[in-house]
mmCIF file of C-alpha atoms and ligand atoms in Angstrom:
data_model
loop_
_atom_site.group_PDB
_atom_site.id
_atom_site.type_symbol
_atom_site.label_atom_id
_atom_site.label_comp_id
_atom_site.label_asym_id
_atom_site.label_seq_id
_atom_site.Cartn_x
_atom_site.Cartn_y
_atom_site.Cartn_z
ATOM 1 C CA MET A 1 18.288 -16.074 28.476
ATOM 2 C CA VAL A 2 17.892 -13.847 31.564
ATOM 3 C CA ASP A 3 16.274 -10.428 31.025
ATOM 4 C CA ASP A 4 19.363 -8.295 31.811
ATOM 5 C CA ILE A 5 21.433 -9.775 28.988
ATOM 6 C CA LEU A 6 18.623 -9.387 26.457
ATOM 7 C CA ARG A 7 19.447 -6.610 24.024
ATOM 8 C CA THR A 8 15.837 -5.819 23.100
ATOM 9 C CA PRO A 9 14.817 -3.618 26.148
ATOM 10 C CA GLY A 10 17.823 -1.271 25.731
ATOM 11 C CA ALA A 11 17.373 -1.064 22.049
ATOM 12 C CA VAL A 12 13.634 -0.230 22.443
ATOM 13 C CA ARG A 13 14.538 2.422 24.970
ATOM 14 C CA ASP A 14 17.215 3.979 22.664
ATOM 15 C CA ALA A 15 14.803 4.020 19.723
ATOM 16 C CA GLU A 16 12.164 5.860 21.851
ATOM 17 C CA ARG A 17 14.709 8.347 23.217
ATOM 18 C CA TRP A 18 16.013 9.511 19.880
ATOM 19 C CA THR A 19 12.993 9.746 17.651
ATOM 20 C CA ALA A 20 9.728 11.743 17.458
ATOM 21 C CA HIS A 21 6.935 9.471 18.709
ATOM 22 C CA ASN A 22 4.864 9.487 15.547
ATOM 23 C CA TYR A 23 4.719 5.625 15.617
ATOM 24 C CA HIS A 24 3.910 3.176 18.483
ATOM 25 C CA PRO A 25 5.871 0.123 17.307
ATOM 26 C CA LEU A 26 5.716 -3.257 18.931
ATOM 27 C CA PRO A 27 8.685 -3.645 21.315
ATOM 28 C CA VAL A 28 10.664 -5.867 18.995
ATOM 29 C CA VAL A 29 14.011 -4.876 17.399
ATOM 30 C CA ILE A 30 14.674 -6.614 14.049
ATOM 31 C CA SER A 31 18.217 -7.117 12.882
ATOM 32 C CA SER A 32 17.884 -9.549 9.871
ATOM 33 C CA ALA A 33 15.268 -11.185 7.588
ATOM 34 C CA GLU A 34 14.764 -13.617 4.846
ATOM 35 C CA GLY A 35 11.641 -14.552 3.030
ATOM 36 C CA ALA A 36 8.778 -14.423 5.448
ATOM 37 C CA TRP A 37 10.946 -14.495 8.560
ATOM 38 C CA LEU A 38 12.354 -11.779 10.693
ATOM 39 C CA THR A 39 15.071 -12.204 13.397
ATOM 40 C CA ASP A 40 15.522 -9.863 16.323
ATOM 41 C CA VAL A 41 18.587 -8.603 18.111
ATOM 42 C CA ASP A 42 18.262 -11.462 20.581
ATOM 43 C CA GLY A 43 18.031 -14.118 17.932
ATOM 44 C CA ARG A 44 14.337 -14.757 18.307
ATOM 45 C CA ARG A 45 12.536 -15.487 15.027
ATOM 46 C CA TYR A 46 9.098 -14.178 13.916
ATOM 47 C CA LEU A 47 6.793 -14.827 11.022
ATOM 48 C CA ASP A 48 6.223 -11.412 9.272
ATOM 49 C CA CYS A 49 2.488 -11.041 8.790
ATOM 50 C CA LEU A 50 2.693 -7.333 7.861
ATOM 51 C CA ALA A 51 5.282 -7.368 5.154
ATOM 52 C CA GLY A 52 6.064 -3.660 5.524
ATOM 53 C CA TYR A 53 2.397 -2.782 4.873
ATOM 54 C CA SER A 54 2.680 -4.745 1.618
ATOM 55 C CA ALA A 55 6.051 -3.232 0.598
ATOM 56 C CA LEU A 56 7.475 -6.691 1.006
ATOM 57 C CA ASN A 57 5.083 -8.691 -1.168
ATOM 58 C CA PHE A 58 8.083 -10.753 -2.485
ATOM 59 C CA GLY A 59 9.456 -11.313 0.949
ATOM 60 C CA HIS A 60 12.588 -10.126 2.574
ATOM 61 C CA ARG A 61 15.637 -9.977 0.375
ATOM 62 C CA HIS A 62 14.170 -11.847 -2.649
ATOM 63 C CA PRO A 63 17.352 -13.063 -4.436
ATOM 64 C CA GLN A 64 16.393 -11.721 -7.866
ATOM 65 C CA LEU A 65 15.757 -8.239 -6.325
ATOM 66 C CA ILE A 66 18.821 -8.202 -4.153
ATOM 67 C CA ALA A 67 20.992 -9.226 -7.131
ATOM 68 C CA ALA A 68 19.534 -6.387 -9.212
ATOM 69 C CA ALA A 69 20.249 -3.882 -6.421
ATOM 70 C CA HIS A 70 23.824 -5.096 -5.979
ATOM 71 C CA ALA A 71 24.617 -5.047 -9.640
ATOM 72 C CA GLN A 72 23.136 -1.529 -9.925
ATOM 73 C CA LEU A 73 25.019 -0.237 -6.896
ATOM 74 C CA ASP A 74 28.255 -1.238 -8.531
ATOM 75 C CA ARG A 75 27.420 0.790 -11.682
ATOM 76 C CA LEU A 76 25.232 3.845 -11.175
ATOM 77 C CA THR A 77 22.855 5.056 -8.458
ATOM 78 C CA LEU A 78 21.658 8.488 -9.283
ATOM 79 C CA THR A 79 21.571 10.868 -12.184
ATOM 80 C CA SER A 80 18.541 12.978 -11.433
ATOM 81 C CA ARG A 81 15.994 13.341 -14.376
ATOM 82 C CA ALA A 82 18.210 16.059 -15.780
ATOM 83 C CA PHE A 83 19.921 13.159 -17.675
ATOM 84 C CA ILE A 84 18.565 9.935 -18.910
ATOM 85 C CA HIS A 85 19.995 6.721 -17.522
ATOM 86 C CA ASP A 86 20.017 3.208 -19.039
ATOM 87 C CA GLN A 87 17.429 1.684 -16.635
ATOM 88 C CA PHE A 88 14.795 4.241 -17.112
ATOM 89 C CA ALA A 89 13.125 3.299 -20.441
ATOM 90 C CA ASP A 90 12.958 -0.378 -19.540
ATOM 91 C CA PHE A 91 11.345 0.353 -16.173
ATOM 92 C CA CYS A 92 8.699 2.696 -17.680
ATOM 93 C CA ARG A 93 7.871 0.486 -20.611
ATOM 94 C CA GLU A 94 7.612 -2.687 -18.602
ATOM 95 C CA LEU A 95 5.504 -1.077 -15.866
ATOM 96 C CA ALA A 96 3.263 0.590 -18.484
ATOM 97 C CA GLU A 97 2.793 -2.702 -20.159
ATOM 98 C CA LEU A 98 1.932 -4.425 -16.847
ATOM 99 C CA CYS A 99 -0.640 -1.733 -16.280
ATOM 100 C CA GLY A 100 -1.970 -1.644 -19.912
ATOM 101 C CA LYS A 101 -1.253 2.074 -20.062
ATOM 102 C CA ASP A 102 0.726 4.322 -22.470
ATOM 103 C CA LEU A 103 2.947 6.104 -19.881
ATOM 104 C CA VAL A 104 4.506 5.972 -16.468
ATOM 105 C CA LEU A 105 5.586 8.788 -14.158
ATOM 106 C CA PRO A 106 7.973 7.497 -11.431
ATOM 107 C CA MET A 107 8.142 9.045 -7.964
ATOM 108 C CA ASN A 108 9.339 7.667 -4.622
ATOM 109 C CA THR A 109 6.799 7.393 -1.924
ATOM 110 C CA GLY A 110 3.185 6.485 -2.104
ATOM 111 C CA ALA A 111 2.070 9.936 -0.967
ATOM 112 C CA GLU A 112 4.041 11.474 -3.860
ATOM 113 C CA ALA A 113 2.238 9.225 -6.306
ATOM 114 C CA VAL A 114 -1.113 10.392 -4.899
ATOM 115 C CA GLU A 115 0.038 14.083 -5.042
ATOM 116 C CA THR A 116 1.083 13.468 -8.649
ATOM 117 C CA GLY A 117 -2.245 11.976 -9.445
ATOM 118 C CA ILE A 118 -4.069 14.938 -7.901
ATOM 119 C CA LYS A 119 -1.920 17.487 -9.755
ATOM 120 C CA VAL A 120 -2.364 15.548 -13.132
ATOM 121 C CA ALA A 121 -6.120 15.316 -12.681
ATOM 122 C CA ARG A 122 -6.475 19.047 -11.845
ATOM 123 C CA LYS A 123 -4.383 20.078 -14.865
ATOM 124 C CA TRP A 124 -6.310 17.569 -17.055
ATOM 125 C CA GLY A 125 -9.545 19.112 -15.805
ATOM 126 C CA TYR A 126 -8.517 22.620 -16.683
ATOM 127 C CA GLN A 127 -6.823 21.856 -19.955
ATOM 128 C CA VAL A 128 -8.845 18.986 -21.283
ATOM 129 C CA LYS A 129 -12.238 18.962 -19.567
ATOM 130 C CA GLY A 130 -12.493 22.787 -19.565
ATOM 131 C CA VAL A 131 -13.206 23.419 -15.852
ATOM 132 C CA SER A 132 -13.043 27.043 -14.874
ATOM 133 C CA PRO A 133 -9.711 28.054 -13.321
ATOM 134 C CA GLY A 134 -9.430 27.174 -9.596
ATOM 135 C CA GLN A 135 -12.689 25.311 -9.481
ATOM 136 C CA ALA A 136 -11.550 21.682 -9.858
ATOM 137 C CA ASN A 137 -12.855 19.151 -7.335
ATOM 138 C CA ILE A 138 -12.113 15.536 -6.595
ATOM 139 C CA VAL A 139 -14.434 13.059 -4.990
ATOM 140 C CA VAL A 140 -12.863 10.763 -2.286
ATOM 141 C CA ALA A 141 -14.173 8.269 0.186
ATOM 142 C CA GLU A 142 -14.749 8.283 3.902
ATOM 143 C CA GLY A 143 -12.233 6.036 5.719
ATOM 144 C CA ASN A 144 -9.552 6.773 3.039
ATOM 145 C CA PHE A 145 -5.851 6.495 3.574
ATOM 146 C CA HIS A 146 -3.751 8.024 0.755
ATOM 147 C CA GLY A 147 -0.688 9.269 2.729
ATOM 148 C CA ARG A 148 0.482 11.989 4.961
ATOM 149 C CA THR A 149 1.008 15.280 3.021
ATOM 150 C CA THR A 150 -0.847 18.413 3.999
ATOM 151 C CA THR A 151 -3.079 18.104 0.902
ATOM 152 C CA ILE A 152 -3.848 14.465 1.371
ATOM 153 C CA VAL A 153 -4.642 14.760 5.155
ATOM 154 C CA SER A 154 -6.973 17.583 4.196
ATOM 155 C CA PHE A 155 -9.456 15.014 2.910
ATOM 156 C CA SER A 156 -8.782 12.294 5.541
ATOM 157 C CA THR A 157 -11.674 11.372 7.875
ATOM 158 C CA ASP A 158 -9.260 10.092 10.511
ATOM 159 C CA GLU A 159 -8.856 12.744 13.148
ATOM 160 C CA ASP A 160 -5.436 11.479 14.288
ATOM 161 C CA ALA A 161 -4.211 11.950 10.756
ATOM 162 C CA ARG A 162 -5.851 15.344 10.225
ATOM 163 C CA ALA A 163 -6.305 17.296 13.373
ATOM 164 C CA ASP A 164 -4.164 20.428 13.896
ATOM 165 C CA PHE A 165 -2.504 20.128 10.462
ATOM 166 C CA GLY A 166 -4.699 22.820 8.856
ATOM 167 C CA PRO A 167 -5.229 25.107 7.053
ATOM 168 C CA TYR A 168 -6.535 22.389 4.759
ATOM 169 C CA THR A 169 -6.393 22.153 0.991
ATOM 170 C CA PRO A 170 -9.762 22.794 -0.574
ATOM 171 C CA GLY A 171 -11.184 20.985 -3.628
ATOM 172 C CA PHE A 172 -12.216 17.603 -2.209
ATOM 173 C CA THR A 173 -15.682 16.139 -1.524
ATOM 174 C CA VAL A 174 -15.899 13.205 0.827
ATOM 175 C CA VAL A 175 -18.623 10.550 0.334
ATOM 176 C CA PRO A 176 -19.283 7.225 2.108
ATOM 177 C CA TYR A 177 -17.263 4.398 0.701
ATOM 178 C CA GLY A 178 -19.134 1.819 -1.204
ATOM 179 C CA ASP A 179 -22.142 4.034 -1.777
ATOM 180 C CA LEU A 180 -22.481 4.583 -5.563
ATOM 181 C CA ALA A 181 -25.469 6.845 -5.259
ATOM 182 C CA ALA A 182 -23.746 9.150 -2.920
ATOM 183 C CA LEU A 183 -20.637 9.221 -5.188
ATOM 184 C CA THR A 184 -22.711 9.934 -8.260
ATOM 185 C CA ALA A 185 -24.582 12.718 -6.508
ATOM 186 C CA ALA A 186 -21.340 14.357 -5.455
ATOM 187 C CA ILE A 187 -19.983 14.696 -8.997
ATOM 188 C CA ASP A 188 -20.654 18.099 -10.621
ATOM 189 C CA GLU A 189 -19.404 19.873 -13.722
ATOM 190 C CA ASN A 190 -16.194 20.808 -11.877
ATOM 191 C CA THR A 191 -15.289 17.288 -10.828
ATOM 192 C CA VAL A 192 -12.120 16.098 -12.446
ATOM 193 C CA ALA A 193 -11.586 12.886 -10.631
ATOM 194 C CA VAL A 194 -12.723 10.228 -8.265
ATOM 195 C CA LEU A 195 -9.867 9.000 -6.110
ATOM 196 C CA LEU A 196 -10.462 5.646 -4.355
ATOM 197 C CA GLU A 197 -8.673 2.662 -2.860
ATOM 198 C CA PRO A 198 -10.343 -0.401 -4.500
ATOM 199 C CA ILE A 199 -9.986 -1.966 -1.103
ATOM 200 C CA GLN A 200 -9.378 0.227 1.944
ATOM 201 C CA GLY A 201 -6.303 -1.269 3.527
ATOM 202 C CA GLU A 202 -5.642 1.025 6.498
ATOM 203 C CA GLN A 203 -9.395 1.086 7.324
ATOM 204 C CA GLY A 204 -9.070 -2.677 7.926
ATOM 205 C CA VAL A 205 -9.133 -4.370 4.462
ATOM 206 C CA VAL A 206 -12.599 -3.067 3.717
ATOM 207 C CA VAL A 207 -13.901 -4.522 0.388
ATOM 208 C CA PRO A 208 -16.624 -2.507 -1.204
ATOM 209 C CA PRO A 209 -19.945 -4.159 -2.292
ATOM 210 C CA GLU A 210 -19.849 -6.052 -5.532
ATOM 211 C CA GLY A 211 -20.714 -3.824 -8.416
ATOM 212 C CA TYR A 212 -19.423 -0.674 -6.725
ATOM 213 C CA LEU A 213 -16.066 -0.392 -8.666
ATOM 214 C CA PRO A 214 -17.734 -1.126 -12.012
ATOM 215 C CA GLY A 215 -20.421 1.477 -11.132
ATOM 216 C CA VAL A 216 -17.728 4.013 -10.360
ATOM 217 C CA ARG A 217 -16.063 3.235 -13.609
ATOM 218 C CA GLN A 218 -19.316 3.746 -15.498
ATOM 219 C CA VAL A 219 -20.251 7.009 -13.845
ATOM 220 C CA CYS A 220 -16.737 8.417 -14.350
ATOM 221 C CA THR A 221 -16.919 7.590 -18.108
ATOM 222 C CA GLU A 222 -20.361 9.070 -18.452
ATOM 223 C CA ARG A 223 -19.492 12.247 -16.602
ATOM 224 C CA ASP A 224 -16.022 12.797 -18.137
ATOM 225 C CA VAL A 225 -14.258 12.336 -14.787
ATOM 226 C CA LEU A 226 -11.000 10.419 -14.269
ATOM 227 C CA PHE A 227 -11.126 7.285 -12.069
ATOM 228 C CA ILE A 228 -7.902 7.191 -10.073
ATOM 229 C CA ALA A 229 -7.303 3.914 -8.276
ATOM 230 C CA ASP A 230 -4.948 4.068 -5.369
ATOM 231 C CA GLU A 231 -3.382 0.645 -5.655
ATOM 232 C CA ILE A 232 -0.466 1.520 -3.488
ATOM 233 C CA GLN A 233 -1.275 -1.112 -0.944
ATOM 234 C CA SER A 234 -3.830 -3.295 -2.746
ATOM 235 C CA GLY A 235 -1.875 -3.635 -6.002
ATOM 236 C CA LEU A 236 1.045 -5.782 -7.320
ATOM 237 C CA GLY A 237 -0.209 -9.250 -6.324
ATOM 238 C CA ARG A 238 -1.435 -8.571 -2.766
ATOM 239 C CA THR A 239 -5.103 -9.517 -3.460
ATOM 240 C CA GLY A 240 -4.471 -12.529 -5.819
ATOM 241 C CA ALA A 241 -4.518 -10.345 -8.914
ATOM 242 C CA THR A 242 -2.072 -7.810 -10.274
ATOM 243 C CA PHE A 243 -4.499 -5.048 -9.227
ATOM 244 C CA ALA A 244 -7.457 -5.155 -6.846
ATOM 245 C CA CYS A 245 -9.525 -3.524 -9.609
ATOM 246 C CA ASP A 246 -8.990 -6.663 -11.743
ATOM 247 C CA HIS A 247 -11.353 -8.700 -9.529
ATOM 248 C CA GLU A 248 -14.255 -6.718 -10.977
ATOM 249 C CA GLY A 249 -12.875 -6.274 -14.433
ATOM 250 C CA VAL A 250 -12.356 -2.567 -13.883
ATOM 251 C CA VAL A 251 -9.713 -0.493 -15.595
ATOM 252 C CA PRO A 252 -9.163 2.960 -13.982
ATOM 253 C CA ASP A 253 -7.851 5.923 -15.883
ATOM 254 C CA MET A 254 -4.922 6.208 -13.546
ATOM 255 C CA TYR A 255 -3.107 3.690 -11.318
ATOM 256 C CA LEU A 256 -1.220 4.916 -8.314
ATOM 257 C CA LEU A 257 1.389 2.372 -7.245
ATOM 258 C CA GLY A 258 4.076 2.153 -4.644
ATOM 259 C CA LYS A 259 5.164 0.035 -1.705
ATOM 260 C CA ALA A 260 5.857 -3.436 -3.345
ATOM 261 C CA LEU A 261 7.134 -1.692 -6.501
ATOM 262 C CA GLY A 262 10.400 -1.065 -4.600
ATOM 263 C CA GLY A 263 10.738 -4.702 -3.747
ATOM 264 C CA GLY A 264 11.176 -3.775 -0.011
ATOM 265 C CA ILE A 265 14.624 -2.330 -0.947
ATOM 266 C CA VAL A 266 14.090 1.202 -2.093
ATOM 267 C CA PRO A 267 11.026 3.597 -2.165
ATOM 268 C CA VAL A 268 9.613 3.495 -5.699
ATOM 269 C CA SER A 269 6.116 4.762 -6.628
ATOM 270 C CA ALA A 270 4.526 5.559 -9.907
ATOM 271 C CA VAL A 271 1.548 6.868 -11.723
ATOM 272 C CA ALA A 272 0.498 4.914 -14.837
ATOM 273 C CA ALA A 273 -2.050 6.392 -17.280
ATOM 274 C CA ASN A 274 -2.603 7.023 -20.968
ATOM 275 C CA THR A 275 -1.203 9.862 -23.012
ATOM 276 C CA ASP A 276 -4.336 11.899 -22.978
ATOM 277 C CA VAL A 277 -4.022 12.102 -19.197
ATOM 278 C CA LEU A 278 -0.304 12.061 -18.281
ATOM 279 C CA GLY A 279 0.522 13.973 -21.416
ATOM 280 C CA VAL A 280 -0.815 17.193 -19.815
ATOM 281 C CA LEU A 281 2.526 17.525 -17.931
ATOM 282 C CA LYS A 282 5.275 19.506 -19.688
ATOM 283 C CA PRO A 283 8.844 20.033 -18.578
ATOM 284 C CA GLY A 284 9.281 21.925 -15.421
ATOM 285 C CA GLN A 285 5.735 21.407 -14.168
ATOM 286 C CA HIS A 286 6.338 18.425 -11.919
ATOM 287 C CA GLY A 287 9.326 16.355 -10.763
ATOM 288 C CA SER A 288 11.466 14.785 -8.077
ATOM 289 C CA THR A 289 15.215 14.477 -7.657
ATOM 290 C CA PHE A 290 15.063 10.832 -6.757
ATOM 291 C CA GLY A 291 12.089 9.835 -8.737
ATOM 292 C CA GLY A 292 12.989 7.188 -11.364
ATOM 293 C CA ASN A 293 16.535 6.964 -10.140
ATOM 294 C CA PRO A 294 18.767 4.058 -11.548
ATOM 295 C CA LEU A 295 18.744 2.025 -8.403
ATOM 296 C CA ALA A 296 15.035 2.321 -8.008
ATOM 297 C CA CYS A 297 14.447 1.420 -11.699
ATOM 298 C CA ALA A 298 16.903 -1.500 -11.570
ATOM 299 C CA VAL A 299 14.971 -3.051 -8.677
ATOM 300 C CA ALA A 300 11.570 -2.187 -9.942
ATOM 301 C CA ILE A 301 12.203 -3.666 -13.274
ATOM 302 C CA GLU A 302 12.756 -6.950 -11.556
ATOM 303 C CA VAL A 303 9.614 -6.506 -9.503
ATOM 304 C CA VAL A 304 7.598 -5.989 -12.687
ATOM 305 C CA ARG A 305 9.227 -9.157 -14.178
ATOM 306 C CA LEU A 306 8.284 -11.206 -11.084
ATOM 307 C CA LEU A 307 4.701 -9.995 -11.543
ATOM 308 C CA ALA A 308 4.723 -10.589 -15.280
ATOM 309 C CA THR A 309 4.916 -14.317 -14.669
ATOM 310 C CA GLY A 310 1.660 -14.290 -12.691
ATOM 311 C CA GLU A 311 3.179 -16.694 -10.169
ATOM 312 C CA PHE A 312 2.877 -14.311 -7.203
ATOM 313 C CA GLN A 313 -0.726 -13.404 -8.141
ATOM 314 C CA ARG A 314 -1.561 -17.120 -8.240
ATOM 315 C CA ARG A 315 0.169 -17.807 -4.944
ATOM 316 C CA SER A 316 -1.688 -15.024 -3.296
ATOM 317 C CA ALA A 317 -5.079 -16.218 -4.646
ATOM 318 C CA GLU A 318 -4.414 -19.890 -3.646
ATOM 319 C CA LEU A 319 -2.924 -19.351 -0.307
ATOM 320 C CA GLY A 320 -5.441 -16.619 0.439
ATOM 321 C CA GLU A 321 -8.148 -19.295 0.368
ATOM 322 C CA ARG A 322 -6.270 -21.231 2.955
ATOM 323 C CA LEU A 323 -5.849 -18.088 5.092
ATOM 324 C CA ARG A 324 -9.665 -17.439 4.608
ATOM 325 C CA ALA A 325 -10.566 -20.953 5.681
ATOM 326 C CA GLY A 326 -8.485 -20.687 8.776
ATOM 327 C CA LEU A 327 -9.670 -17.300 9.882
ATOM 328 C CA GLU A 328 -13.356 -17.902 9.133
ATOM 329 C CA GLY A 329 -13.113 -20.848 11.444
ATOM 330 C CA LEU A 330 -12.288 -18.313 14.257
ATOM 331 C CA VAL A 331 -15.403 -16.253 13.713
ATOM 332 C CA GLY A 332 -17.428 -16.788 16.944
ATOM 333 C CA LYS A 333 -14.278 -17.850 18.713
ATOM 334 C CA GLY A 334 -12.925 -14.377 19.423
ATOM 335 C CA LEU A 335 -13.374 -12.862 15.960
ATOM 336 C CA VAL A 336 -16.511 -10.955 15.102
ATOM 337 C CA GLY A 337 -15.640 -10.238 11.480
ATOM 338 C CA VAL A 338 -13.214 -11.329 8.826
ATOM 339 C CA ARG A 339 -12.526 -9.857 5.319
ATOM 340 C CA VAL A 340 -10.057 -11.605 3.066
ATOM 341 C CA ARG A 341 -8.862 -10.836 -0.493
ATOM 342 C CA GLY A 342 -5.851 -12.885 -1.489
ATOM 343 C CA LEU A 343 -3.238 -12.776 1.197
ATOM 344 C CA TRP A 344 -4.710 -9.689 2.747
ATOM 345 C CA ALA A 345 -7.074 -9.964 5.705
ATOM 346 C CA GLY A 346 -8.834 -7.575 8.026
ATOM 347 C CA LEU A 347 -9.814 -9.204 11.292
ATOM 348 C CA ASP A 348 -12.283 -7.686 13.826
ATOM 349 C CA ILE A 349 -11.551 -9.025 17.236
ATOM 350 C CA ASP A 350 -14.389 -9.069 19.784
ATOM 351 C CA PRO A 351 -13.671 -5.722 21.550
ATOM 352 C CA ALA A 352 -14.797 -7.234 24.831
ATOM 353 C CA LEU A 353 -11.813 -9.619 24.561
ATOM 354 C CA MET A 354 -8.971 -7.257 23.779
ATOM 355 C CA SER A 355 -7.859 -4.454 21.636
ATOM 356 C CA GLY A 356 -6.017 -4.920 18.311
ATOM 357 C CA ARG A 357 -2.836 -3.751 19.906
ATOM 358 C CA GLU A 358 -3.071 -6.341 22.708
ATOM 359 C CA ALA A 359 -3.699 -9.060 20.137
ATOM 360 C CA CYS A 360 -0.595 -7.972 18.286
ATOM 361 C CA GLU A 361 1.482 -7.958 21.389
ATOM 362 C CA ARG A 362 0.259 -11.544 22.255
ATOM 363 C CA LEU A 363 0.872 -12.773 18.673
ATOM 364 C CA MET A 364 4.369 -11.319 19.058
ATOM 365 C CA GLU A 365 4.972 -13.449 22.098
ATOM 366 C CA ARG A 366 4.017 -16.462 19.906
ATOM 367 C CA GLY A 367 6.429 -15.474 17.090
ATOM 368 C CA VAL A 368 4.040 -13.740 14.720
ATOM 369 C CA LEU A 369 4.180 -10.037 13.861
ATOM 370 C CA ALA A 370 1.133 -8.295 12.831
ATOM 371 C CA LYS A 371 -0.353 -4.700 13.062
ATOM 372 C CA ASP A 372 -3.542 -3.295 14.454
ATOM 373 C CA THR A 373 -5.286 -0.691 12.458
ATOM 374 C CA HIS A 374 -8.190 0.882 14.390
ATOM 375 C CA GLY A 375 -9.537 -0.230 17.705
ATOM 376 C CA SER A 376 -9.866 -4.031 17.741
ATOM 377 C CA THR A 377 -9.150 -4.542 14.035
ATOM 378 C CA ILE A 378 -5.902 -6.085 12.954
ATOM 379 C CA ARG A 379 -4.609 -6.656 9.429
ATOM 380 C CA LEU A 380 -2.665 -9.557 8.131
ATOM 381 C CA ALA A 381 -0.582 -9.071 4.963
ATOM 382 C CA PRO A 382 2.156 -11.693 4.974
ATOM 383 C CA PRO A 383 4.750 -11.736 2.127
ATOM 384 C CA LEU A 384 3.416 -13.691 -0.866
ATOM 385 C CA VAL A 385 6.288 -16.129 -0.444
ATOM 386 C CA ILE A 386 4.709 -17.456 2.749
ATOM 387 C CA THR A 387 3.961 -21.250 2.786
ATOM 388 C CA GLU A 388 0.848 -23.211 3.643
ATOM 389 C CA GLU A 389 2.407 -24.406 6.844
ATOM 390 C CA GLU A 390 3.374 -20.885 7.847
ATOM 391 C CA ILE A 391 -0.170 -19.657 7.209
ATOM 392 C CA ASP A 392 -1.389 -22.463 9.462
ATOM 393 C CA GLN A 393 1.141 -21.403 12.096
ATOM 394 C CA ALA A 394 -0.159 -17.832 12.046
ATOM 395 C CA VAL A 395 -3.748 -18.967 12.284
ATOM 396 C CA THR A 396 -2.868 -21.329 15.183
ATOM 397 C CA ALA A 397 -1.124 -18.495 16.954
ATOM 398 C CA LEU A 398 -4.125 -16.242 16.449
ATOM 399 C CA ALA A 399 -6.474 -19.029 17.744
ATOM 400 C CA GLU A 400 -4.330 -19.318 20.932
ATOM 401 C CA VAL A 401 -4.326 -15.566 21.406
ATOM 402 C CA LEU A 402 -8.056 -15.414 21.066
ATOM 403 C CA ALA A 403 -8.604 -18.381 23.416
ATOM 404 C CA GLY A 404 -6.672 -16.456 26.062
HETATM 405 C C1 PLP B 501 -3.515 3.112 -0.136
HETATM 406 C C2 PLP B 501 -2.394 3.981 0.217
HETATM 407 N N1 PLP B 501 -2.127 5.088 -0.419
HETATM 408 C C3 PLP B 501 -0.969 5.824 -0.111
HETATM 409 C C4 PLP B 501 -0.164 5.443 0.944
HETATM 410 C C5 PLP B 501 1.032 6.296 1.270
HETATM 411 O O1 PLP B 501 2.260 5.649 0.971
HETATM 412 P P1 PLP B 501 3.570 6.132 1.637
HETATM 413 O O2 PLP B 501 3.546 5.833 3.065
HETATM 414 O O3 PLP B 501 4.687 5.426 0.860
HETATM 415 O O4 PLP B 501 3.717 7.651 1.360
HETATM 416 C C6 PLP B 501 -0.445 4.276 1.701
HETATM 417 C C7 PLP B 501 0.402 3.853 2.805
HETATM 418 O O5 PLP B 501 0.007 3.055 3.634
HETATM 419 C C8 PLP B 501 -1.510 3.569 1.297
HETATM 420 O O6 PLP B 501 -1.888 2.389 1.968
#
């Protein structure tokens, strides 16, 4: 095909012309997808190694999820929480059971789940723990990524995410990630929660040292502080377990979930916790017009049922070992570091070779779509329906890119 009849360049130009430039996407324009594969407007196919930042854990258009969405579209899409609909209780119950918690509070985006977690923790602090009015603080980690609201970026350590969005919300103490002593020292009588990603995804799939999460659990219990695990990216099968916390046998007081919960179809997020925590909210104190809507619940019920079988967690664990073996073979051949948990990998490319962005552009030319995070780090998070052969294909493409 000659360049002037390709649709991609014009489509890229149009997208840039009509939107704020808050993203720098790869110059590819997708028009359809199935499973682990994307097709662009010119008919070229790509292996999806980002999976919508883990929102597509079950692949594009998983038949069970699409069927649930279609069926629900034909019956009822929105009621608001002013009325109860017939998908609501099943969703909340099945998700609560998956989490081993009493209650679920549904929202839409991940950032909303985080905001909800912060609000609940503060209210719990004042009403249950007995913190003096206005004094609550929450301990968070350097390198965190919890979303984009003004409160959340207030405790970001990424200048791009934070700069010029002040005045910032007070009440957060930032400590180095993975440093239990620093975290323990930061807790005082006004601390209501520790908010952490059990693995820092946006930071480049950073896995904390073994023993860190159990240590956080223990200190939170001892000091009467809620442990809030932001599993929005790490949860729901991505790491080879239902939750990343499971790898260390840790049960937080609150799970924050999102992304894959909506099956890649609708935004669905949720907070799951026990009654002593989520029970602090009373009517009128928190809410969302779209949170827990019938379409969202219908899709998310099927997501929870897919996870309840354990099949996707197993796939992720098994295929993750193949991914790990392939990627570790490239250390010293263009990679300087690799971190893998299930089907989630952070790769540090030798900065002398190329940036993460350049690597992703070259991968795209070889039919693999991935995303850089910071500098020369890229993240791979393929849909959990990816096959062994497709993993090998991605690793081979990366090897070719690194070999120049
Ligand atoms: C760990 C974590 N928390 C929260 C969010 C925010 O989710 P959303 O973009 O749906 O608001 C993200 C998004 O990448 C995330 O990775």
